[in-house]
Coordinates of C-alpha atoms in Angstrom, one line a residue:
M13 CA -55.6 -64.3 -42.3
P14 CA -54.4 -67.3 -40.3
D15 CA -57.0 -69.8 -39.1
S16 CA -58.1 -69.3 -35.5
P17 CA -57.7 -72.4 -33.3
V18 CA -60.9 -74.3 -32.6
T19 CA -61.5 -74.5 -28.9
I20 CA -64.1 -76.6 -27.1
P21 CA -65.4 -75.1 -23.9
S22 CA -64.5 -77.1 -20.8
D23 CA -68.2 -77.6 -19.9
L24 CA -68.9 -79.1 -23.3
R25 CA -66.0 -81.4 -22.9
R26 CA -67.4 -82.6 -19.6
D27 CA -70.8 -82.9 -21.1
L28 CA -69.4 -85.2 -23.8
A29 CA -68.5 -87.9 -21.2
I30 CA -70.2 -91.2 -21.9
H31 CA -72.8 -91.7 -19.1
A32 CA -74.6 -95.0 -20.1
I33 CA -74.7 -97.7 -22.8
R34 CA -77.7 -100.0 -23.2
S35 CA -78.0 -102.9 -25.6
T36 CA -81.2 -104.6 -26.9
I37 CA -81.6 -107.7 -29.0
V38 CA -84.3 -107.4 -31.7
D39 CA -85.6 -109.9 -34.3
V40 CA -87.3 -108.5 -37.4
P41 CA -89.0 -110.9 -40.0
T42 CA -87.9 -110.6 -43.6
V43 CA -90.4 -110.3 -46.5
R44 CA -89.0 -113.6 -48.0
R45 CA -86.5 -116.3 -47.3
H46 CA -82.8 -115.1 -47.8
K47 CA -80.7 -118.1 -48.7
L48 CA -76.9 -118.2 -48.7
S49 CA -74.6 -121.2 -49.4
S50 CA -74.5 -122.3 -45.8
L51 CA -77.6 -120.8 -44.2
S52 CA -81.0 -119.3 -44.8
V53 CA -83.0 -116.8 -42.7
T54 CA -86.6 -115.6 -42.5
A55 CA -85.8 -113.0 -39.8
Q56 CA -82.9 -110.7 -39.1
S57 CA -81.5 -110.3 -35.6
Y58 CA -79.7 -107.1 -34.4
V59 CA -78.3 -105.6 -31.3
I60 CA -79.4 -102.0 -31.0
V61 CA -77.0 -99.8 -28.9
E62 CA -78.3 -96.7 -27.2
L63 CA -75.5 -94.5 -25.8
R64 CA -76.2 -91.5 -23.6
L65 CA -73.9 -88.7 -22.9
A66 CA -73.6 -86.6 -19.7
N67 CA -75.4 -83.8 -21.6
G68 CA -78.4 -86.1 -22.1
V69 CA -77.9 -86.5 -25.8
E70 CA -78.4 -90.1 -27.1
G71 CA -76.7 -91.9 -30.0
I72 CA -77.7 -95.1 -31.6
G73 CA -75.8 -98.0 -33.3
E74 CA -76.5 -101.4 -34.7
A75 CA -74.7 -104.8 -34.8
A76 CA -76.1 -107.2 -37.4
T77 CA -75.6 -110.9 -37.7
L78 CA -76.8 -113.4 -40.2
G79 CA -78.1 -116.8 -39.1
G80 CA -76.4 -116.6 -35.7
P81 CA -72.6 -117.2 -35.4
R82 CA -72.3 -118.9 -38.7
W83 CA -71.3 -116.1 -41.0
S84 CA -68.8 -114.9 -38.4
E85 CA -68.2 -116.0 -34.8
E86 CA -70.5 -113.3 -33.3
S87 CA -74.1 -114.0 -32.4
V88 CA -76.5 -111.4 -31.1
E89 CA -76.5 -113.1 -27.7
A90 CA -72.7 -112.9 -27.5
I91 CA -72.7 -109.3 -28.8
K92 CA -75.1 -108.2 -26.1
A93 CA -73.2 -110.1 -23.4
N94 CA -69.9 -108.7 -24.3
I95 CA -71.2 -105.1 -24.7
D96 CA -72.9 -105.3 -21.3
A97 CA -70.0 -107.0 -19.4
H98 CA -66.9 -105.8 -21.1
L99 CA -67.2 -103.1 -23.8
A100 CA -69.6 -100.7 -22.2
P101 CA -67.8 -100.6 -18.8
A102 CA -64.6 -99.8 -20.6
L103 CA -66.1 -96.6 -22.0
I104 CA -68.2 -95.1 -19.2
G105 CA -66.8 -91.7 -18.3
H106 CA -64.7 -91.7 -21.5
P107 CA -65.0 -88.5 -23.7
A108 CA -67.2 -89.5 -26.6
D109 CA -65.4 -87.3 -29.2
R110 CA -62.1 -89.1 -28.7
F111 CA -63.0 -91.8 -31.3
A112 CA -59.6 -93.3 -31.8
A113 CA -59.0 -93.5 -28.0
A114 CA -62.4 -95.2 -27.6
G115 CA -61.3 -97.8 -30.2
T116 CA -58.2 -98.4 -28.2
A117 CA -60.1 -98.9 -25.0
L118 CA -62.5 -101.3 -26.7
D119 CA -59.7 -103.3 -28.2
A120 CA -58.1 -103.6 -24.8
A121 CA -61.4 -104.8 -23.3
A122 CA -62.1 -107.6 -25.8
R123 CA -60.4 -109.2 -28.9
R124 CA -62.3 -109.2 -32.2
N125 CA -66.0 -108.7 -31.4
N126 CA -66.0 -106.4 -34.4
A127 CA -69.8 -106.1 -34.9
A128 CA -70.2 -105.1 -31.2
K129 CA -67.5 -102.5 -31.4
A130 CA -68.9 -101.1 -34.7
A131 CA -72.3 -100.6 -33.0
I132 CA -70.8 -98.7 -30.1
E133 CA -68.6 -96.6 -32.3
T134 CA -71.6 -95.7 -34.5
A135 CA -73.5 -94.6 -31.5
L136 CA -70.5 -92.4 -30.5
F137 CA -70.5 -90.6 -33.8
D138 CA -74.3 -90.2 -33.7
A139 CA -74.2 -88.7 -30.2
V140 CA -71.3 -86.4 -30.8
G141 CA -72.9 -85.3 -34.1
H142 CA -76.1 -84.4 -32.4
T143 CA -74.3 -82.5 -29.7
L144 CA -72.3 -80.4 -32.2
G145 CA -75.1 -80.2 -34.8
L146 CA -73.0 -82.0 -37.4
P147 CA -73.7 -85.1 -39.6
A148 CA -71.5 -88.1 -38.9
Y149 CA -69.7 -87.8 -42.2
Q150 CA -68.4 -84.4 -41.3
L151 CA -66.7 -86.0 -38.3
L152 CA -65.2 -88.5 -40.7
G153 CA -63.6 -86.0 -43.1
G154 CA -66.5 -84.5 -45.1
L155 CA -68.7 -85.4 -48.0
V156 CA -67.9 -86.7 -51.5
R157 CA -71.3 -88.2 -52.3
D158 CA -74.8 -88.0 -50.8
S159 CA -76.2 -91.1 -52.5
V160 CA -74.8 -94.4 -53.7
P161 CA -75.9 -96.8 -56.5
V162 CA -77.6 -99.7 -54.7
L163 CA -78.2 -103.2 -55.9
W164 CA -80.7 -105.8 -54.8
T165 CA -79.9 -109.4 -53.8
L166 CA -81.8 -112.4 -55.3
A167 CA -81.5 -115.2 -52.7
S168 CA -84.6 -117.3 -52.6
G169 CA -83.1 -120.0 -54.8
D170 CA -86.3 -120.1 -57.0
P171 CA -85.5 -118.6 -60.4
G172 CA -89.2 -118.0 -61.2
Q173 CA -89.7 -116.1 -58.0
E174 CA -86.4 -114.2 -58.5
I175 CA -87.3 -113.1 -62.1
E176 CA -90.6 -111.8 -60.8
E177 CA -88.9 -110.0 -58.0
A178 CA -86.3 -108.4 -60.3
E179 CA -88.9 -107.3 -62.7
A180 CA -90.7 -105.5 -60.0
K181 CA -87.5 -103.7 -58.9
L182 CA -86.7 -102.7 -62.5
A183 CA -90.2 -101.4 -63.1
A184 CA -90.1 -99.3 -60.0
R185 CA -86.6 -97.9 -60.9
L186 CA -85.4 -99.1 -57.5
H187 CA -82.6 -101.4 -58.7
E188 CA -81.0 -102.4 -62.0
T189 CA -78.1 -104.5 -60.7
F190 CA -78.7 -107.8 -58.9
K191 CA -76.5 -109.9 -56.8
V192 CA -77.3 -113.6 -57.0
K193 CA -76.5 -115.8 -54.0
I194 CA -75.2 -119.2 -55.1
G195 CA -73.5 -122.2 -53.5
A196 CA -76.4 -123.8 -51.7
L197 CA -77.2 -125.9 -54.8
S198 CA -74.9 -127.9 -57.0
P199 CA -72.7 -125.8 -59.4
E200 CA -74.8 -127.1 -62.3
A201 CA -78.1 -126.1 -60.7
D202 CA -76.7 -122.7 -59.9
L203 CA -75.5 -122.1 -63.5
A204 CA -78.8 -123.2 -64.9
R205 CA -80.6 -120.8 -62.5
L206 CA -78.3 -118.0 -63.5
R207 CA -78.9 -118.8 -67.2
R208 CA -82.6 -118.4 -66.6
L209 CA -82.1 -115.1 -64.8
T210 CA -79.7 -113.5 -67.3
T211 CA -81.8 -114.6 -70.3
A212 CA -85.1 -113.3 -68.8
L213 CA -83.6 -109.9 -67.9
A214 CA -81.1 -109.6 -70.8
G215 CA -80.3 -106.0 -71.7
R216 CA -82.2 -104.6 -68.8
A217 CA -80.1 -105.7 -65.7
H218 CA -76.6 -106.3 -64.6
F219 CA -75.5 -109.2 -62.4
I220 CA -72.9 -110.1 -59.9
V221 CA -72.6 -113.4 -58.1
D222 CA -71.8 -114.3 -54.4
A223 CA -70.6 -117.9 -53.8
N224 CA -70.1 -117.2 -50.0
Q225 CA -67.0 -119.5 -49.9
A226 CA -68.8 -122.5 -51.4
W227 CA -66.4 -123.5 -54.1
D228 CA -62.9 -125.1 -54.3
E229 CA -60.4 -124.0 -56.9
T230 CA -61.4 -126.7 -59.4
T231 CA -65.1 -125.7 -59.3
A232 CA -64.3 -122.0 -59.6
N233 CA -62.0 -122.6 -62.6
R234 CA -64.8 -124.6 -64.2
C235 CA -67.6 -122.2 -63.4
L236 CA -66.1 -118.8 -63.9
P237 CA -65.8 -119.0 -67.7
V238 CA -69.5 -119.8 -67.9
L239 CA -70.3 -116.8 -65.6
A240 CA -68.3 -114.6 -68.0
D241 CA -70.3 -115.9 -70.9
L242 CA -73.5 -115.1 -69.1
G243 CA -72.4 -111.5 -68.6
V244 CA -71.7 -111.6 -64.8
T245 CA -69.5 -108.6 -64.0
L246 CA -68.2 -109.6 -60.5
V247 CA -67.8 -112.8 -58.4
E248 CA -67.7 -112.5 -54.6
Q249 CA -65.6 -114.8 -52.4
P250 CA -65.7 -118.0 -54.5
L251 CA -63.2 -119.8 -52.2
P252 CA -63.0 -120.2 -48.4
A253 CA -61.7 -117.2 -46.6
W254 CA -58.5 -119.1 -45.5
N255 CA -57.5 -119.8 -49.1
V256 CA -56.1 -116.4 -50.2
A257 CA -53.4 -118.1 -52.3
G258 CA -56.1 -120.1 -54.1
M259 CA -58.0 -116.8 -54.7
A260 CA -54.9 -115.4 -56.3
R261 CA -54.5 -118.5 -58.6
V262 CA -58.2 -118.4 -59.6
R263 CA -58.0 -114.6 -60.2
A264 CA -55.0 -115.1 -62.5
R265 CA -57.1 -117.3 -64.8
S266 CA -60.5 -115.5 -64.5
A267 CA -62.1 -113.2 -67.0
V268 CA -64.5 -112.0 -64.3
P269 CA -63.2 -109.8 -61.5
L270 CA -63.1 -111.3 -58.0
M271 CA -64.2 -109.6 -54.8
A272 CA -62.8 -110.4 -51.4
D273 CA -65.3 -110.5 -48.5
E274 CA -64.9 -112.9 -45.6
C275 CA -61.1 -113.0 -46.1
V276 CA -60.8 -109.3 -45.2
F277 CA -61.8 -108.2 -41.7
S278 CA -58.8 -106.0 -40.8
A279 CA -56.4 -103.7 -42.5
H280 CA -53.8 -106.4 -42.1
D281 CA -56.0 -108.8 -43.9
M282 CA -56.5 -106.3 -46.7
L283 CA -52.7 -105.9 -47.0
G284 CA -52.3 -109.7 -47.2
V285 CA -54.9 -110.0 -50.0
A286 CA -53.3 -107.1 -51.9
Q287 CA -49.8 -108.6 -51.6
A288 CA -51.1 -111.9 -52.9
A289 CA -52.9 -110.2 -55.8
A290 CA -56.0 -112.2 -54.7
A291 CA -58.8 -109.8 -55.5
D292 CA -59.9 -107.0 -57.8
V293 CA -62.5 -105.5 -55.4
V294 CA -63.1 -105.6 -51.6
S295 CA -66.5 -105.6 -49.8
L296 CA -66.5 -103.1 -46.9
K297 CA -68.6 -103.9 -43.9
L298 CA -68.8 -102.3 -40.4
V299 CA -69.4 -105.7 -38.8
K300 CA -66.1 -106.9 -40.2
H301 CA -64.0 -103.9 -39.7
A302 CA -65.1 -102.9 -36.1
G303 CA -66.3 -99.5 -37.0
L304 CA -66.3 -96.5 -39.3
L305 CA -62.6 -95.5 -38.7
N306 CA -61.4 -99.0 -39.4
L307 CA -63.5 -99.3 -42.5
H308 CA -61.7 -96.2 -43.8
K309 CA -58.3 -97.9 -42.9
V310 CA -59.2 -101.0 -44.9
A311 CA -60.4 -98.8 -47.8
A312 CA -57.1 -96.9 -47.7
V313 CA -55.0 -100.0 -48.0
A314 CA -57.2 -101.2 -50.9
E315 CA -57.0 -97.9 -52.7
A316 CA -53.2 -97.9 -52.3
A317 CA -53.1 -101.4 -53.9
G318 CA -55.5 -100.4 -56.8
I319 CA -58.3 -102.6 -55.5
G320 CA -61.8 -101.4 -56.0
L321 CA -64.3 -100.6 -53.3
Y322 CA -67.8 -102.0 -52.8
G323 CA -70.2 -101.3 -50.0
G324 CA -71.2 -104.7 -48.5
C325 CA -74.0 -105.3 -46.1
L326 CA -75.3 -107.9 -43.7
L327 CA -79.0 -107.0 -44.1
E328 CA -78.9 -104.1 -41.7
S329 CA -81.9 -102.0 -40.9
S330 CA -81.9 -98.3 -41.7
I331 CA -79.7 -97.8 -38.6
G332 CA -76.8 -100.0 -39.7
A333 CA -77.3 -99.0 -43.4
V334 CA -77.1 -95.3 -42.8
A335 CA -74.0 -95.8 -40.7
H336 CA -72.4 -97.4 -43.7
L337 CA -73.6 -94.5 -45.9
H338 CA -71.8 -92.0 -43.7
A339 CA -68.6 -94.1 -43.9
F340 CA -69.0 -94.3 -47.7
A341 CA -69.8 -90.6 -48.1
G342 CA -66.2 -89.5 -47.7
L343 CA -64.5 -92.2 -49.8
R344 CA -63.0 -90.7 -52.9
D345 CA -64.1 -93.6 -55.1
L346 CA -66.8 -96.2 -54.6
A347 CA -66.8 -97.6 -58.1
W348 CA -68.8 -100.7 -57.4
G349 CA -71.6 -99.0 -55.5
C350 CA -73.3 -100.7 -52.5
E351 CA -75.9 -103.3 -51.5
H352 CA -77.6 -101.6 -48.6
F353 CA -81.0 -102.8 -49.5
G354 CA -81.4 -104.4 -46.0
P355 CA -84.2 -102.0 -44.8
R356 CA -86.3 -103.0 -47.8
I357 CA -86.2 -106.7 -47.1
L358 CA -87.5 -106.3 -43.6
V359 CA -91.3 -106.3 -42.9
D360 CA -90.7 -103.3 -40.7
D361 CA -87.9 -100.8 -40.0
L362 CA -86.6 -99.6 -36.7
V363 CA -86.5 -95.8 -37.4
E364 CA -89.2 -93.2 -37.6
E365 CA -88.3 -92.3 -41.2
P366 CA -86.6 -95.1 -43.3
L367 CA -83.9 -94.4 -45.9
R368 CA -85.0 -93.2 -49.3
F369 CA -84.4 -95.5 -52.3
E370 CA -85.0 -93.9 -55.6
D371 CA -83.5 -94.0 -59.2
C372 CA -81.5 -97.1 -58.3
R373 CA -79.7 -95.2 -55.5
V374 CA -79.9 -95.1 -51.7
H375 CA -79.8 -91.5 -50.4
L376 CA -78.0 -90.2 -47.3
P377 CA -80.5 -88.4 -45.0
A378 CA -80.0 -84.8 -43.8
G379 CA -79.5 -83.9 -40.2
P380 CA -77.0 -84.2 -37.4
G381 CA -75.4 -87.5 -36.3
L382 CA -76.7 -90.4 -38.4
G383 CA -79.7 -88.4 -39.6
V384 CA -82.2 -91.1 -38.5
T385 CA -84.3 -91.4 -35.3
L386 CA -84.9 -94.7 -33.4
D387 CA -88.6 -95.6 -33.2
H388 CA -88.8 -96.8 -29.5
D389 CA -92.2 -98.3 -30.1
K390 CA -90.9 -100.6 -32.8
L391 CA -87.8 -101.3 -30.7
R392 CA -90.1 -102.6 -27.9
H393 CA -92.2 -104.5 -30.3
Y394 CA -89.4 -106.5 -31.9
A395 CA -87.2 -106.8 -28.7
R396 CA -86.5 -110.3 -27.8
G397 CA -88.0 -111.7 -24.6

């Protein structure tokens, strides 16, 4: 029997019109200092987007930053300003279920601003999902997995504290793979720190390393053999984002796979990295790719080139983390797992029921849209100003 065409009643189409978009800056303290090569934070800042449809249904999204406009050019202040003045007005009255057309309208209203666009698109998927009674992953093509292996990042810079932290995660069966942030110290100090960590946790944990663009080619070529000897399984963005050719030269000599992060924001960037043979793995992030649809485009280019997929994060709360999980849910292969531990590094979350972390995996919640509900009391409590 032939499939019957799916029709949407005209009144529902009218009810799906975007009626209002509101943005709020929040600052949530972290349980400990999170130190990267070029910055360190003791609180995470987000812009929370609340999008209301003509039918009264609301959707939520989140834009995360890390240390202001230092990881990328976006700050929460700029994100809010551009949403309020440029991006939101471009979508008012627009049908919320026309996701690709909404992306075109956002791109016409402002260049880049990827985190801001990702937050709005997430809210669109959440609102439409609630209206239709469908989880966001169904609107993205369906489900392959409902949980993802999740690692924990060690980033205090104090190896004694980091060993104690890792031991607690192992004992609770929350995480067994750890990403170590390096680059803030000298290469010699970082290698000594890693040696302490890998020795203390030998046989019980796996390690990857993120240099956050801190090294040049000479340093990378000197350090990578040591990391291989220490059992490190993956090294993220050892060179500056602009030096894709250098990444390719380092990769050709390295016994440890390399992951591209800051050098891949768009599908075009991904194509360039693939053509240069500059990476074995790519880190996927909504704040880089400007939304769920573009994340899938980047993933498709990587898959076509035989480059592995990894779920990167920017210390999102449960709102941003679950948006990533919906995007990851439909990927055919996510061999390197994800790092969406962000909700657990915050002193408090922004949703009524935080994500579930269990057996070294983070689990996708059930329910329509994103499957999480914004806690308005906490939003008011952590709202800036």
